[in-house]
PDB file of C-alpha atoms in Angstrom:
ATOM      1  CA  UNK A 194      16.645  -7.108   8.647  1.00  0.00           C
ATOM      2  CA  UNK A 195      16.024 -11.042   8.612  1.00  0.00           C
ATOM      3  CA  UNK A 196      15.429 -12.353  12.360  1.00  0.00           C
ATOM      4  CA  UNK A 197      17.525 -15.226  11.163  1.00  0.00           C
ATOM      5  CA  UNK A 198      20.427 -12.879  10.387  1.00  0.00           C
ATOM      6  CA  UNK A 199      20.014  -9.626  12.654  1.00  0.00           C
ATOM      7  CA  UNK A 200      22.587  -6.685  12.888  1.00  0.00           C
ATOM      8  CA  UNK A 201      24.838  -6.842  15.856  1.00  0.00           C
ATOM      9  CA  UNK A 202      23.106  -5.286  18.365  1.00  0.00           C
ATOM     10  CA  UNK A 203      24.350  -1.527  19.754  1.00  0.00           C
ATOM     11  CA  UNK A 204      27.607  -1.392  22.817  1.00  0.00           C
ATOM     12  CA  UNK A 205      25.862  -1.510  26.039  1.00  0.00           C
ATOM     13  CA  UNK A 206      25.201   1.402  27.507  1.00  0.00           C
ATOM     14  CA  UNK A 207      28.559   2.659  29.933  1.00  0.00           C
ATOM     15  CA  UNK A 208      26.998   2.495  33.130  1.00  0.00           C
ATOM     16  CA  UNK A 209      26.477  -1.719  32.301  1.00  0.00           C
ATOM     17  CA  UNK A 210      29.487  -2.315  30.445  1.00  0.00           C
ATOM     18  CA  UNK A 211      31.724  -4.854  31.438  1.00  0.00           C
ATOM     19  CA  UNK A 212      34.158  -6.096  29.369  1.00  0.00           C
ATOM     20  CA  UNK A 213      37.209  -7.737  31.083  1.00  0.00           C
ATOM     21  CA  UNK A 214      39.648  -5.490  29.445  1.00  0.00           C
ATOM     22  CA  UNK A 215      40.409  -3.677  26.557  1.00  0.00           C
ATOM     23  CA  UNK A 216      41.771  -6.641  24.446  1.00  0.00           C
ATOM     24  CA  UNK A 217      38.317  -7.747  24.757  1.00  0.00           C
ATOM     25  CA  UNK A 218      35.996  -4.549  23.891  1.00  0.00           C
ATOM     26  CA  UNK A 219      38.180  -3.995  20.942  1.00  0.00           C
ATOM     27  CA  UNK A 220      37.433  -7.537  19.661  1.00  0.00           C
ATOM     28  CA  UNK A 221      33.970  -6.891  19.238  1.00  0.00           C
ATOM     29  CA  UNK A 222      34.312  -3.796  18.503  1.00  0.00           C
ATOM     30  CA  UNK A 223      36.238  -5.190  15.187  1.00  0.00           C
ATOM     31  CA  UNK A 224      33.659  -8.066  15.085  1.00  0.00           C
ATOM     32  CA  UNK A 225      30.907  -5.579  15.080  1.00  0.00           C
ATOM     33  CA  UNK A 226      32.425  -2.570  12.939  1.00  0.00           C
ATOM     34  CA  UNK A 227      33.174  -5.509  10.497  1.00  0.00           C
ATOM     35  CA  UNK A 228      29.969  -6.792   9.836  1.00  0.00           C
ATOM     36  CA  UNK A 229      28.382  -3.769   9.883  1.00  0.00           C
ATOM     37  CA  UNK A 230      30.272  -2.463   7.384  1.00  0.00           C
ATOM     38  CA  UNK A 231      29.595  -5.597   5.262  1.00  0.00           C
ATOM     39  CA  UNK A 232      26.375  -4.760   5.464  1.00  0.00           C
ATOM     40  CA  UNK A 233      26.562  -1.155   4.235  1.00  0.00           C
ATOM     41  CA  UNK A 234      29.078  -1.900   1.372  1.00  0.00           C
ATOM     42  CA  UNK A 235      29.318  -5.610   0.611  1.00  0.00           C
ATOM     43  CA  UNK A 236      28.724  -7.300  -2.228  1.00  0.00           C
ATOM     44  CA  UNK A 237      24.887  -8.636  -0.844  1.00  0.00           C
ATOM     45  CA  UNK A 238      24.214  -4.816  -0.356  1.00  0.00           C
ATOM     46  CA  UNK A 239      25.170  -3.853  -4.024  1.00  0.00           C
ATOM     47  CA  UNK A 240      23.409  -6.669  -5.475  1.00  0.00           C
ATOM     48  CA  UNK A 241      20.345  -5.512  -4.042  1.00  0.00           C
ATOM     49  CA  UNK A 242      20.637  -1.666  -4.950  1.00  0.00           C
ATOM     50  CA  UNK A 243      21.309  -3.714  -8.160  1.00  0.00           C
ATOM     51  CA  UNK A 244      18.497  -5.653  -8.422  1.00  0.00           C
ATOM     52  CA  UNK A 245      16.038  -2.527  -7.243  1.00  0.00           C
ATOM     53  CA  UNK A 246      17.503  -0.501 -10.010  1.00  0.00           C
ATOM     54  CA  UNK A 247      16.549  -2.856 -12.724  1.00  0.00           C
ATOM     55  CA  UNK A 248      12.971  -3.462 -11.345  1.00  0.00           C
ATOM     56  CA  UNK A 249      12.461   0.338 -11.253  1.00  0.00           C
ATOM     57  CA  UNK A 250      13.609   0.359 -15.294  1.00  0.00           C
ATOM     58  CA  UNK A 251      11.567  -2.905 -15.750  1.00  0.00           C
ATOM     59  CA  UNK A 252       8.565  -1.378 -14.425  1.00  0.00           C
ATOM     60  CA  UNK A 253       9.031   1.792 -16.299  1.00  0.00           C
ATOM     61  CA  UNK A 254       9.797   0.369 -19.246  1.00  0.00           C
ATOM     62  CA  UNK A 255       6.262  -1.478 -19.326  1.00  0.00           C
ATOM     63  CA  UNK A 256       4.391   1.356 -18.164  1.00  0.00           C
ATOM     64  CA  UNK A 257       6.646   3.032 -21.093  1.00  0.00           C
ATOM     65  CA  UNK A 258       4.572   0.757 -23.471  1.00  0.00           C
ATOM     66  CA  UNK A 259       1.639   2.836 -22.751  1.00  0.00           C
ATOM     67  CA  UNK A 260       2.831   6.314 -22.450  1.00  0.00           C
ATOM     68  CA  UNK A 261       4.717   6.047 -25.889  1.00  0.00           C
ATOM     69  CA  UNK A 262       0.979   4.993 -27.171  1.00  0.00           C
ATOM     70  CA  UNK A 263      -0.656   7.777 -25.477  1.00  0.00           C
ATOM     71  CA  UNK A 264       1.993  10.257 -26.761  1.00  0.00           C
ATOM     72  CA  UNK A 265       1.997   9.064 -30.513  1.00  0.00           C
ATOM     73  CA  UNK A 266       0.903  11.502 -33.247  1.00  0.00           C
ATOM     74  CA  UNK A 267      -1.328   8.853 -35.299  1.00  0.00           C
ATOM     75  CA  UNK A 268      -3.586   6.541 -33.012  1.00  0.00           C
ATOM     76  CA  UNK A 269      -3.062   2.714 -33.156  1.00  0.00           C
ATOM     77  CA  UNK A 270      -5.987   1.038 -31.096  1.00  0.00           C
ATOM     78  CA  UNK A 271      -3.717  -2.270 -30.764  1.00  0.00           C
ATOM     79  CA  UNK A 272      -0.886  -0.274 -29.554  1.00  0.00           C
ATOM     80  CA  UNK A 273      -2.472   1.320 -26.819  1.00  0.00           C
ATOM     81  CA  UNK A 274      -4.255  -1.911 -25.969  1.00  0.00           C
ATOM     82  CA  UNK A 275      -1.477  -3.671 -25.245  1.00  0.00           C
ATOM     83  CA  UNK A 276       0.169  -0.665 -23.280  1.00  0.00           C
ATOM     84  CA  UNK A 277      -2.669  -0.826 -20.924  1.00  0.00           C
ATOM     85  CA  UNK A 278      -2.098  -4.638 -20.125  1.00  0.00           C
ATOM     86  CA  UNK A 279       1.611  -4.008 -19.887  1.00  0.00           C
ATOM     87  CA  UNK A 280       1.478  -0.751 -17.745  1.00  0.00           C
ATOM     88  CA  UNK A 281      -0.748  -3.209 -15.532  1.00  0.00           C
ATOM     89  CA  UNK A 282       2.307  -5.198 -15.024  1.00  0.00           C
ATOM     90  CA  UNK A 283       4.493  -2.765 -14.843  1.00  0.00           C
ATOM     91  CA  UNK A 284       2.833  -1.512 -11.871  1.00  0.00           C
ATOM     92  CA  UNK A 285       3.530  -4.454 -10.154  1.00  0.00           C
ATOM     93  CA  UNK A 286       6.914  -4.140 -10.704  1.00  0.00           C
ATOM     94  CA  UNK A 287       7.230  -0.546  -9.833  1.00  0.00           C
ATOM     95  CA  UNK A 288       5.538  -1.131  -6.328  1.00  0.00           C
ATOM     96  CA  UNK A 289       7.880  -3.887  -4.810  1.00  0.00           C
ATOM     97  CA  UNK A 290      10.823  -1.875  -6.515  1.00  0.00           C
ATOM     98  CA  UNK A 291      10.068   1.236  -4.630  1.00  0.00           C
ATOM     99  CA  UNK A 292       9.216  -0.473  -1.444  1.00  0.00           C
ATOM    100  CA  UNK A 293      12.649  -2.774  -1.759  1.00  0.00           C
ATOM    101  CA  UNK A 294      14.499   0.957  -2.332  1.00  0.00           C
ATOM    102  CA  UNK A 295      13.060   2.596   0.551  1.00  0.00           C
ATOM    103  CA  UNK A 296      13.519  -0.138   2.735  1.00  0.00           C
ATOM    104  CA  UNK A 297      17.154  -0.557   1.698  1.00  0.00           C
ATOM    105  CA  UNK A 298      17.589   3.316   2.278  1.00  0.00           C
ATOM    106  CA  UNK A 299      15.918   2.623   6.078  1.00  0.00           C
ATOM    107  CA  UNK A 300      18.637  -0.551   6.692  1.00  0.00           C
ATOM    108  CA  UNK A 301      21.238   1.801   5.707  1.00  0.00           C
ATOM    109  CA  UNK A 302      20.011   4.486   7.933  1.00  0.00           C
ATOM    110  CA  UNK A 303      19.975   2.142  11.140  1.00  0.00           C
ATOM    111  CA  UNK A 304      23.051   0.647   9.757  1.00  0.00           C
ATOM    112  CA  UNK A 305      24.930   3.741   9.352  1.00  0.00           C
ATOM    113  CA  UNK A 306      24.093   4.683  12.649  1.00  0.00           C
ATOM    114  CA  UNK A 307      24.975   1.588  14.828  1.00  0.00           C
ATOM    115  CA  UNK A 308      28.448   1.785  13.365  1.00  0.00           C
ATOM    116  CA  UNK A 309      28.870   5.357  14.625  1.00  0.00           C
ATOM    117  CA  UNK A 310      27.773   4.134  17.898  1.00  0.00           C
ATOM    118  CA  UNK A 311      30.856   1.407  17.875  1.00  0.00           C
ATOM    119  CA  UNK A 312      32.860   3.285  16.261  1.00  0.00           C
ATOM    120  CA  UNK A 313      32.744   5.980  19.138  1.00  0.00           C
ATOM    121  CA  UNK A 314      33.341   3.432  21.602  1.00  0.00           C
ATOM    122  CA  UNK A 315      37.357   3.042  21.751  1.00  0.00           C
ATOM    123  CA  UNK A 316      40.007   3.687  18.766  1.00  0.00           C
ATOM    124  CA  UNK A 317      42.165   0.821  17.050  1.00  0.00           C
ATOM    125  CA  UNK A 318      43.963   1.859  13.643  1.00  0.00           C
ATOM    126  CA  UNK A 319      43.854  -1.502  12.258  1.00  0.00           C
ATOM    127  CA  UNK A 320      40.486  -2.355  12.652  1.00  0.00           C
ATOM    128  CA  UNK A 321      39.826   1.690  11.828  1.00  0.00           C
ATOM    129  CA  UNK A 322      41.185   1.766   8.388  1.00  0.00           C
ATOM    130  CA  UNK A 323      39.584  -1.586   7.301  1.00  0.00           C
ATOM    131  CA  UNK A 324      36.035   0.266   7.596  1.00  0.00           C
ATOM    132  CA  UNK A 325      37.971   2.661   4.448  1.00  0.00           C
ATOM    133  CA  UNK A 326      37.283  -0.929   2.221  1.00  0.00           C
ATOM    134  CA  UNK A 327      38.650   1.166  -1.022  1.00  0.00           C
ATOM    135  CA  UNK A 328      38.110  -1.885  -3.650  1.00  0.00           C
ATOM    136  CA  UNK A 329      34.293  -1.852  -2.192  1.00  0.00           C
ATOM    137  CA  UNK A 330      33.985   2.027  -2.149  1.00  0.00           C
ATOM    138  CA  UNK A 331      35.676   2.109  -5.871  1.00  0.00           C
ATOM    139  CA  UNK A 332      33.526  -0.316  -6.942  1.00  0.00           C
ATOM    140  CA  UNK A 333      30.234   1.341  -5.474  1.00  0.00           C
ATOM    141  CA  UNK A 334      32.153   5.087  -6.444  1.00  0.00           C
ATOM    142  CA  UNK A 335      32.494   3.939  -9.832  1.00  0.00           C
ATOM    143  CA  UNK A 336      29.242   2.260 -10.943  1.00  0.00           C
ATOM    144  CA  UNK A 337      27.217   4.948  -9.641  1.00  0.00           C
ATOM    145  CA  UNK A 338      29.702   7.519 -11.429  1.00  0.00           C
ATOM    146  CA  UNK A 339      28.626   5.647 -14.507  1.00  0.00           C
ATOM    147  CA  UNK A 340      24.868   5.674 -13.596  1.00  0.00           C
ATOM    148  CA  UNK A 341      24.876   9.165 -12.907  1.00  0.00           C
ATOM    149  CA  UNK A 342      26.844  10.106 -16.731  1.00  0.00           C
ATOM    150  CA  UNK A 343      24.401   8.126 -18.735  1.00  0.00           C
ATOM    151  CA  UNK A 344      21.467   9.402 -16.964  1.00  0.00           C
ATOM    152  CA  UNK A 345      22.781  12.879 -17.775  1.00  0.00           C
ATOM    153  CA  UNK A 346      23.664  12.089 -21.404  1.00  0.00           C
ATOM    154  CA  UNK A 347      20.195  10.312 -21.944  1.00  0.00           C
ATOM    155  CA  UNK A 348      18.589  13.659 -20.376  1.00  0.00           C
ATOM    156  CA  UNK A 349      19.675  15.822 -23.219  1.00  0.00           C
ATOM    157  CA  UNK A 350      20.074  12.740 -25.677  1.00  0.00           C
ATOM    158  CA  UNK A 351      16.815  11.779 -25.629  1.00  0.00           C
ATOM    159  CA  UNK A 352      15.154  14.856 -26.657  1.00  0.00           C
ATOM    160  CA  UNK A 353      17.626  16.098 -28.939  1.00  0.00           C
ATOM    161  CA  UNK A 354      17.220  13.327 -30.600  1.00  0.00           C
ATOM    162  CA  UNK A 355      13.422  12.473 -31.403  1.00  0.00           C
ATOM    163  CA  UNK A 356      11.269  13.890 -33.848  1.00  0.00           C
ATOM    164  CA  UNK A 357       7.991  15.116 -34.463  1.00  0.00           C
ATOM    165  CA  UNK A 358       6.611  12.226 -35.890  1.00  0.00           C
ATOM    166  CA  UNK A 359       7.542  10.027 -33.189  1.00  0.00           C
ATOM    167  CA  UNK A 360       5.465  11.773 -30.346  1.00  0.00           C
ATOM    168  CA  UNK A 361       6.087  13.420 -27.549  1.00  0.00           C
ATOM    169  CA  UNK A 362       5.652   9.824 -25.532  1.00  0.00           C
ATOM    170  CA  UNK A 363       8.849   8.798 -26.091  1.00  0.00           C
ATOM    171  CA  UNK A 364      10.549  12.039 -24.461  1.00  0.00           C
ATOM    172  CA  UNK A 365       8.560  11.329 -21.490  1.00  0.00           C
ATOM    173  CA  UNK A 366       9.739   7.161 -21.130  1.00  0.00           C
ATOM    174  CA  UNK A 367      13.652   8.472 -22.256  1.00  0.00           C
ATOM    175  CA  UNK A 368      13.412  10.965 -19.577  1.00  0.00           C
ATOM    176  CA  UNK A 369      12.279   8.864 -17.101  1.00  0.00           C
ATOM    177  CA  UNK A 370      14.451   6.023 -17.542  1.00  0.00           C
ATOM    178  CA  UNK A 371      17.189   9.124 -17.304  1.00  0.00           C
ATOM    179  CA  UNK A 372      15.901   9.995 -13.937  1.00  0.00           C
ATOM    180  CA  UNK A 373      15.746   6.517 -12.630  1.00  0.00           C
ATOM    181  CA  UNK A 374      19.377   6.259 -13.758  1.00  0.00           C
ATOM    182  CA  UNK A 375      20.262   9.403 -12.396  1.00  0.00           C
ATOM    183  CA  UNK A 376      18.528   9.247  -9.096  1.00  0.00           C
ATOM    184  CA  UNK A 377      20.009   5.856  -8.633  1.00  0.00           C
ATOM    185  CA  UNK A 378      23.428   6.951  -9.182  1.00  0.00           C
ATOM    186  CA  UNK A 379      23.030   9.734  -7.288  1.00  0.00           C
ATOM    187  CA  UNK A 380      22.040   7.386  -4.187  1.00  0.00           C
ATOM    188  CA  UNK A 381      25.170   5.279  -5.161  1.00  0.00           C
ATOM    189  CA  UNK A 382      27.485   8.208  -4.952  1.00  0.00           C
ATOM    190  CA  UNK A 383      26.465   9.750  -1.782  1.00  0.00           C
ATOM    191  CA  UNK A 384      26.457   6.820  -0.356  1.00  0.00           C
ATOM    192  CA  UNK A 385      29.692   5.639  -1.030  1.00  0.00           C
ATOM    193  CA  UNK A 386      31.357   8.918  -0.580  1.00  0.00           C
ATOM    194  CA  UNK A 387      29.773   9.400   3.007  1.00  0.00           C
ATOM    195  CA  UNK A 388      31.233   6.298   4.197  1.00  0.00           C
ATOM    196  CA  UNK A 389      34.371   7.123   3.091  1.00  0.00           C
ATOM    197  CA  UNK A 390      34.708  10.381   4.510  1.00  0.00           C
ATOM    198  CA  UNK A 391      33.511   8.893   7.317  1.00  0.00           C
ATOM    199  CA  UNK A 392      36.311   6.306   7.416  1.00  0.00           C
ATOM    200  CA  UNK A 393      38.675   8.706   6.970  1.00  0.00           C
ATOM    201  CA  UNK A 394      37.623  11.201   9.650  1.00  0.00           C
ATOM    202  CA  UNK A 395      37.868   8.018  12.049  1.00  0.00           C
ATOM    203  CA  UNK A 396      41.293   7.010  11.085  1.00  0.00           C
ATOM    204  CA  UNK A 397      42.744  10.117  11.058  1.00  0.00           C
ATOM    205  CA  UNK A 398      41.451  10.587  15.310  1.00  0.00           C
ATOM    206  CA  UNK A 399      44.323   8.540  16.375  1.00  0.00           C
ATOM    207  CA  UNK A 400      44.341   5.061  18.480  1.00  0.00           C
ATOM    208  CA  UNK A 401      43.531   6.779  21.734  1.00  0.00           C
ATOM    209  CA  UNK A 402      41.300   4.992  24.413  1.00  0.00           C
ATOM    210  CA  UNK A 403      38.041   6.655  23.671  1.00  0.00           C
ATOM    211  CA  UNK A 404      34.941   6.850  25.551  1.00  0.00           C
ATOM    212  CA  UNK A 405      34.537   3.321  26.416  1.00  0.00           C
ATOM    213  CA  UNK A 406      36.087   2.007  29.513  1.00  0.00           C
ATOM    214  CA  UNK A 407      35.858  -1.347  30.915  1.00  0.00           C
ATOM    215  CA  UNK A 408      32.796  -1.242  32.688  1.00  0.00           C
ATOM    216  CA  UNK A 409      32.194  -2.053  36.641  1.00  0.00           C
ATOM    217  CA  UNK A 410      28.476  -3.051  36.273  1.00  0.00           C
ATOM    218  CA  UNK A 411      26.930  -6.311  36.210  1.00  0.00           C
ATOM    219  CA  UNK A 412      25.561  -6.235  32.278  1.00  0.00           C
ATOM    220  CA  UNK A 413      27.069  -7.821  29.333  1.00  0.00           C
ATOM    221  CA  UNK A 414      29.200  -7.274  26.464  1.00  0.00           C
ATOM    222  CA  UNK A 415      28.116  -6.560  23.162  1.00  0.00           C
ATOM    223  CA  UNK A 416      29.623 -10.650  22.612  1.00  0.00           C
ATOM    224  CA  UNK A 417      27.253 -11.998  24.771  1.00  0.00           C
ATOM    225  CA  UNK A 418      24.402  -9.599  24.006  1.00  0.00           C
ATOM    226  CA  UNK A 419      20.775 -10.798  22.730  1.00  0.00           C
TER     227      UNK A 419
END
Protein backbone atom coordinates (compact mmCIF):
# COMPACT_ATOMS: atom_id res chain seq x y z
CA UNK A 1 0.00 0.00 0.00
CA UNK A 2 1.47 3.48 -1.27
CA UNK A 3 1.83 6.01 1.83
CA UNK A 4 0.60 8.49 -0.70
CA UNK A 5 -2.61 6.51 -1.20
CA UNK A 6 -3.24 4.34 2.09
CA UNK A 7 -6.41 2.15 2.78
CA UNK A 8 -8.95 3.77 4.97
CA UNK A 9 -7.97 3.04 8.17
CA UNK A 10 -10.19 0.34 10.48
CA UNK A 11 -13.78 1.89 12.65
CA UNK A 12 -12.51 2.95 15.92
CA UNK A 13 -12.72 0.76 18.41
CA UNK A 14 -16.57 1.06 20.37
CA UNK A 15 -15.46 2.18 23.56
CA UNK A 16 -13.91 5.63 21.45
CA UNK A 17 -16.44 5.93 18.91
CA UNK A 18 -18.17 8.97 18.47
CA UNK A 19 -19.96 9.69 15.64
CA UNK A 20 -22.78 12.31 16.01
CA UNK A 21 -25.41 10.02 14.78
CA UNK A 22 -26.15 7.38 12.61
CA UNK A 23 -26.52 9.49 9.37
CA UNK A 24 -22.98 10.08 9.99
CA UNK A 25 -21.33 6.48 10.79
CA UNK A 26 -23.16 5.19 7.83
CA UNK A 27 -21.48 7.81 5.58
CA UNK A 28 -18.22 6.52 6.14
CA UNK A 29 -19.14 3.48 6.47
CA UNK A 30 -20.24 3.78 2.56
CA UNK A 31 -17.10 5.96 2.00
CA UNK A 32 -14.99 3.27 3.44
CA UNK A 33 -16.83 -0.06 2.21
CA UNK A 34 -16.57 1.81 -1.20
CA UNK A 35 -13.10 2.23 -1.58
CA UNK A 36 -12.24 -0.75 -0.16
CA UNK A 37 -14.01 -2.60 -2.39
CA UNK A 38 -12.38 -0.66 -5.27
CA UNK A 39 -9.48 -1.85 -4.13
CA UNK A 40 -10.29 -5.57 -4.04
CA UNK A 41 -12.16 -5.59 -7.44
CA UNK A 42 -11.47 -2.46 -9.47
CA UNK A 43 -10.14 -2.10 -12.53
CA UNK A 44 -6.33 -0.95 -10.93
CA UNK A 45 -6.59 -4.35 -9.02
CA UNK A 46 -7.22 -6.47 -12.24
CA UNK A 47 -4.70 -4.73 -14.17
CA UNK A 48 -2.19 -5.72 -11.82
CA UNK A 49 -3.20 -9.52 -11.38
CA UNK A 50 -2.96 -8.78 -15.16
CA UNK A 51 0.22 -7.55 -15.49
CA UNK A 52 1.74 -10.33 -12.81
CA UNK A 53 0.26 -13.00 -14.95
CA UNK A 54 2.07 -12.04 -18.05
CA UNK A 55 5.47 -11.51 -16.25
CA UNK A 56 5.11 -15.02 -14.74
CA UNK A 57 4.55 -16.40 -18.67
CA UNK A 58 7.30 -13.92 -19.79
CA UNK A 59 9.68 -15.27 -17.42
CA UNK A 60 8.79 -18.80 -18.13
CA UNK A 61 8.76 -18.51 -21.48
CA UNK A 62 12.60 -17.40 -21.46
CA UNK A 63 13.62 -19.83 -19.02
CA UNK A 64 11.47 -22.13 -21.59
CA UNK A 65 14.30 -21.28 -24.12
CA UNK A 66 16.58 -23.36 -22.13
CA UNK A 67 14.61 -26.23 -20.90
CA UNK A 68 13.32 -27.00 -24.53
CA UNK A 69 17.34 -27.11 -25.28
CA UNK A 70 18.07 -29.25 -22.43
CA UNK A 71 15.14 -31.59 -23.29
CA UNK A 72 15.91 -31.94 -27.14
CA UNK A 73 16.80 -35.37 -28.57
CA UNK A 74 19.82 -34.08 -30.90
CA UNK A 75 22.20 -31.45 -29.14
CA UNK A 76 22.56 -27.94 -30.70
CA UNK A 77 25.48 -26.08 -28.79
CA UNK A 78 23.97 -22.59 -30.11
CA UNK A 79 20.63 -23.50 -28.90
CA UNK A 80 21.44 -24.16 -25.52
CA UNK A 81 23.76 -21.17 -25.49
CA UNK A 82 21.36 -18.86 -26.02
CA UNK A 83 18.84 -20.59 -23.52
CA UNK A 84 21.30 -19.99 -20.83
CA UNK A 85 21.48 -16.12 -21.54
CA UNK A 86 17.73 -16.03 -21.88
CA UNK A 87 16.84 -18.20 -18.76
CA UNK A 88 19.23 -15.46 -17.13
CA UNK A 89 16.65 -12.98 -17.99
CA UNK A 90 13.98 -14.79 -17.44
CA UNK A 91 14.90 -15.06 -13.94
CA UNK A 92 14.64 -11.62 -13.53
CA UNK A 93 11.38 -11.59 -14.63
CA UNK A 94 10.16 -14.48 -12.66
CA UNK A 95 11.45 -12.88 -9.30
CA UNK A 96 9.59 -9.42 -9.36
CA UNK A 97 6.53 -11.45 -10.83
CA UNK A 98 6.32 -13.68 -7.87
CA UNK A 99 7.08 -11.04 -5.37
CA UNK A 100 4.32 -8.54 -7.18
CA UNK A 101 1.79 -11.87 -6.79
CA UNK A 102 2.42 -12.49 -3.29
CA UNK A 103 2.28 -9.09 -2.34
CA UNK A 104 -0.99 -8.54 -4.19
CA UNK A 105 -2.35 -11.78 -2.40
CA UNK A 106 -1.10 -9.96 1.18
CA UNK A 107 -3.11 -6.41 0.07
CA UNK A 108 -6.00 -8.53 -0.56
CA UNK A 109 -5.72 -10.32 2.67
CA UNK A 110 -5.60 -6.96 4.79
CA UNK A 111 -8.05 -5.65 2.37
CA UNK A 112 -10.50 -8.34 2.68
CA UNK A 113 -10.35 -8.07 6.20
CA UNK A 114 -10.81 -4.28 6.93
CA UNK A 115 -14.01 -4.48 4.94
CA UNK A 116 -15.38 -7.19 7.24
CA UNK A 117 -14.50 -5.00 10.04
CA UNK A 118 -16.87 -2.04 8.43
CA UNK A 119 -19.00 -4.06 7.18
CA UNK A 120 -19.87 -5.44 10.77
CA UNK A 121 -20.22 -2.08 12.02
CA UNK A 122 -24.03 -1.05 11.18
CA UNK A 123 -26.33 -2.36 8.12
CA UNK A 124 -27.54 -0.07 5.11
CA UNK A 125 -29.04 -2.04 1.98
CA UNK A 126 -28.01 0.48 -0.43
CA UNK A 127 -24.62 0.89 0.34
CA UNK A 128 -24.76 -3.22 1.12
CA UNK A 129 -25.62 -4.38 -2.28
CA UNK A 130 -23.19 -1.99 -4.10
CA UNK A 131 -20.21 -4.12 -2.45
CA UNK A 132 -22.18 -7.20 -4.90
CA UNK A 133 -20.42 -4.88 -8.04
CA UNK A 134 -21.76 -7.82 -10.56
CA UNK A 135 -20.20 -6.12 -13.91
CA UNK A 136 -16.73 -6.19 -11.77
CA UNK A 137 -17.29 -9.75 -10.32
CA UNK A 138 -18.44 -10.99 -14.05
CA UNK A 139 -15.68 -9.52 -15.42
CA UNK A 140 -13.06 -10.98 -12.82
CA UNK A 141 -15.61 -14.46 -12.81
CA UNK A 142 -15.23 -14.66 -16.37
CA UNK A 143 -11.56 -14.05 -17.29
CA UNK A 144 -10.38 -16.32 -14.75
CA UNK A 145 -13.10 -18.96 -16.01
CA UNK A 146 -11.23 -18.59 -19.25
CA UNK A 147 -7.73 -18.85 -17.62
CA UNK A 148 -8.61 -21.77 -15.78
CA UNK A 149 -10.19 -23.78 -19.36
CA UNK A 150 -7.12 -23.12 -21.37
CA UNK A 151 -4.81 -24.06 -18.70
CA UNK A 152 -6.74 -27.34 -18.51
CA UNK A 153 -6.92 -27.86 -22.28
CA UNK A 154 -3.11 -26.99 -22.67
CA UNK A 155 -2.51 -29.69 -19.74
CA UNK A 156 -3.65 -32.58 -21.82
CA UNK A 157 -3.02 -30.64 -25.22
CA UNK A 158 0.34 -30.25 -24.83
CA UNK A 159 1.40 -33.71 -24.35
CA UNK A 160 -0.95 -35.32 -26.52
CA UNK A 161 0.28 -33.49 -28.92
CA UNK A 162 4.25 -33.61 -29.16
CA UNK A 163 6.35 -36.17 -30.45
CA UNK A 164 9.32 -38.03 -29.90
CA UNK A 165 11.49 -36.15 -31.92
CA UNK A 166 10.71 -32.97 -30.41
CA UNK A 167 11.94 -33.80 -26.77
CA UNK A 168 10.59 -34.14 -23.77
CA UNK A 169 11.53 -30.16 -23.08
CA UNK A 170 8.75 -28.94 -24.62
CA UNK A 171 6.17 -31.01 -22.36
CA UNK A 172 7.84 -29.54 -19.47
CA UNK A 173 7.58 -25.42 -20.84
CA UNK A 174 3.66 -26.44 -22.23
CA UNK A 175 2.98 -27.73 -18.86
CA UNK A 176 4.20 -25.05 -17.09
CA UNK A 177 2.79 -22.29 -18.93
CA UNK A 178 -0.57 -24.60 -18.21
CA UNK A 179 0.02 -24.31 -14.56
CA UNK A 180 0.76 -20.67 -14.54
CA UNK A 181 -2.54 -20.30 -16.42
CA UNK A 182 -4.27 -22.51 -14.27
CA UNK A 183 -3.01 -21.38 -10.94
CA UNK A 184 -3.76 -17.88 -12.01
CA UNK A 185 -7.23 -18.56 -12.84
CA UNK A 186 -7.72 -20.44 -10.06
CA UNK A 187 -6.66 -17.27 -7.83
CA UNK A 188 -9.09 -15.23 -10.11
CA UNK A 189 -12.00 -17.46 -9.38
CA UNK A 190 -11.79 -17.82 -5.74
CA UNK A 191 -11.33 -14.61 -5.45
CA UNK A 192 -14.10 -13.29 -7.15
CA UNK A 193 -16.49 -15.84 -5.95
CA UNK A 194 -15.56 -15.16 -2.17
CA UNK A 195 -16.44 -11.65 -2.46
CA UNK A 196 -19.51 -12.34 -3.84
CA UNK A 197 -20.75 -14.72 -1.49
CA UNK A 198 -19.64 -12.48 0.81
CA UNK A 199 -21.79 -9.65 -0.58
CA UNK A 200 -24.54 -11.64 -0.65
CA UNK A 201 -24.44 -13.06 2.89
CA UNK A 202 -24.30 -9.20 3.93
CA UNK A 203 -27.26 -8.12 1.98
CA UNK A 204 -29.34 -10.74 2.73
CA UNK A 205 -28.78 -9.75 7.05
CA UNK A 206 -31.24 -7.03 6.72
CA UNK A 207 -30.78 -3.05 7.43
CA UNK A 208 -30.82 -3.50 11.17
CA UNK A 209 -28.64 -1.20 13.47
CA UNK A 210 -25.76 -3.50 14.05
CA UNK A 211 -23.06 -3.44 16.48
CA UNK A 212 -22.01 0.04 16.13
CA UNK A 213 -23.64 2.66 18.18
CA UNK A 214 -22.87 6.21 18.35
CA UNK A 215 -20.17 6.32 20.65
CA UNK A 216 -19.95 8.47 24.11
CA UNK A 217 -16.09 8.66 24.20
CA UNK A 218 -13.87 11.37 23.33
CA UNK A 219 -12.03 9.59 20.05
CA UNK A 220 -12.73 10.15 16.49
CA UNK A 221 -14.52 8.89 13.61
CA UNK A 222 -13.18 6.81 11.07
CA UNK A 223 -13.65 10.56 8.83
CA UNK A 224 -11.36 12.25 10.83
CA UNK A 225 -9.04 9.33 11.56
CA UNK A 226 -5.09 9.37 10.74
Amino acid sequence: MSPRNPLPPPPPPAEIRSWPDRDARLADRALALDELGRRLLGGGRLAMFLLGFLLLQLGWGLVGVLVIAVGRPDFEPVMLLTGLVTAVLGIGALVPAVWLTVRSLRRDRTVRERLVQWAELDRHGPTDARLRAPVLSACWLLLSFALCGFGLWMGFAVPAGVSRYDGYGLVAYGMGVAMIFWVTGLTGLVKAMGHYRFAVRLTGTGTGTGTGGTGAGTGRGPSEAS
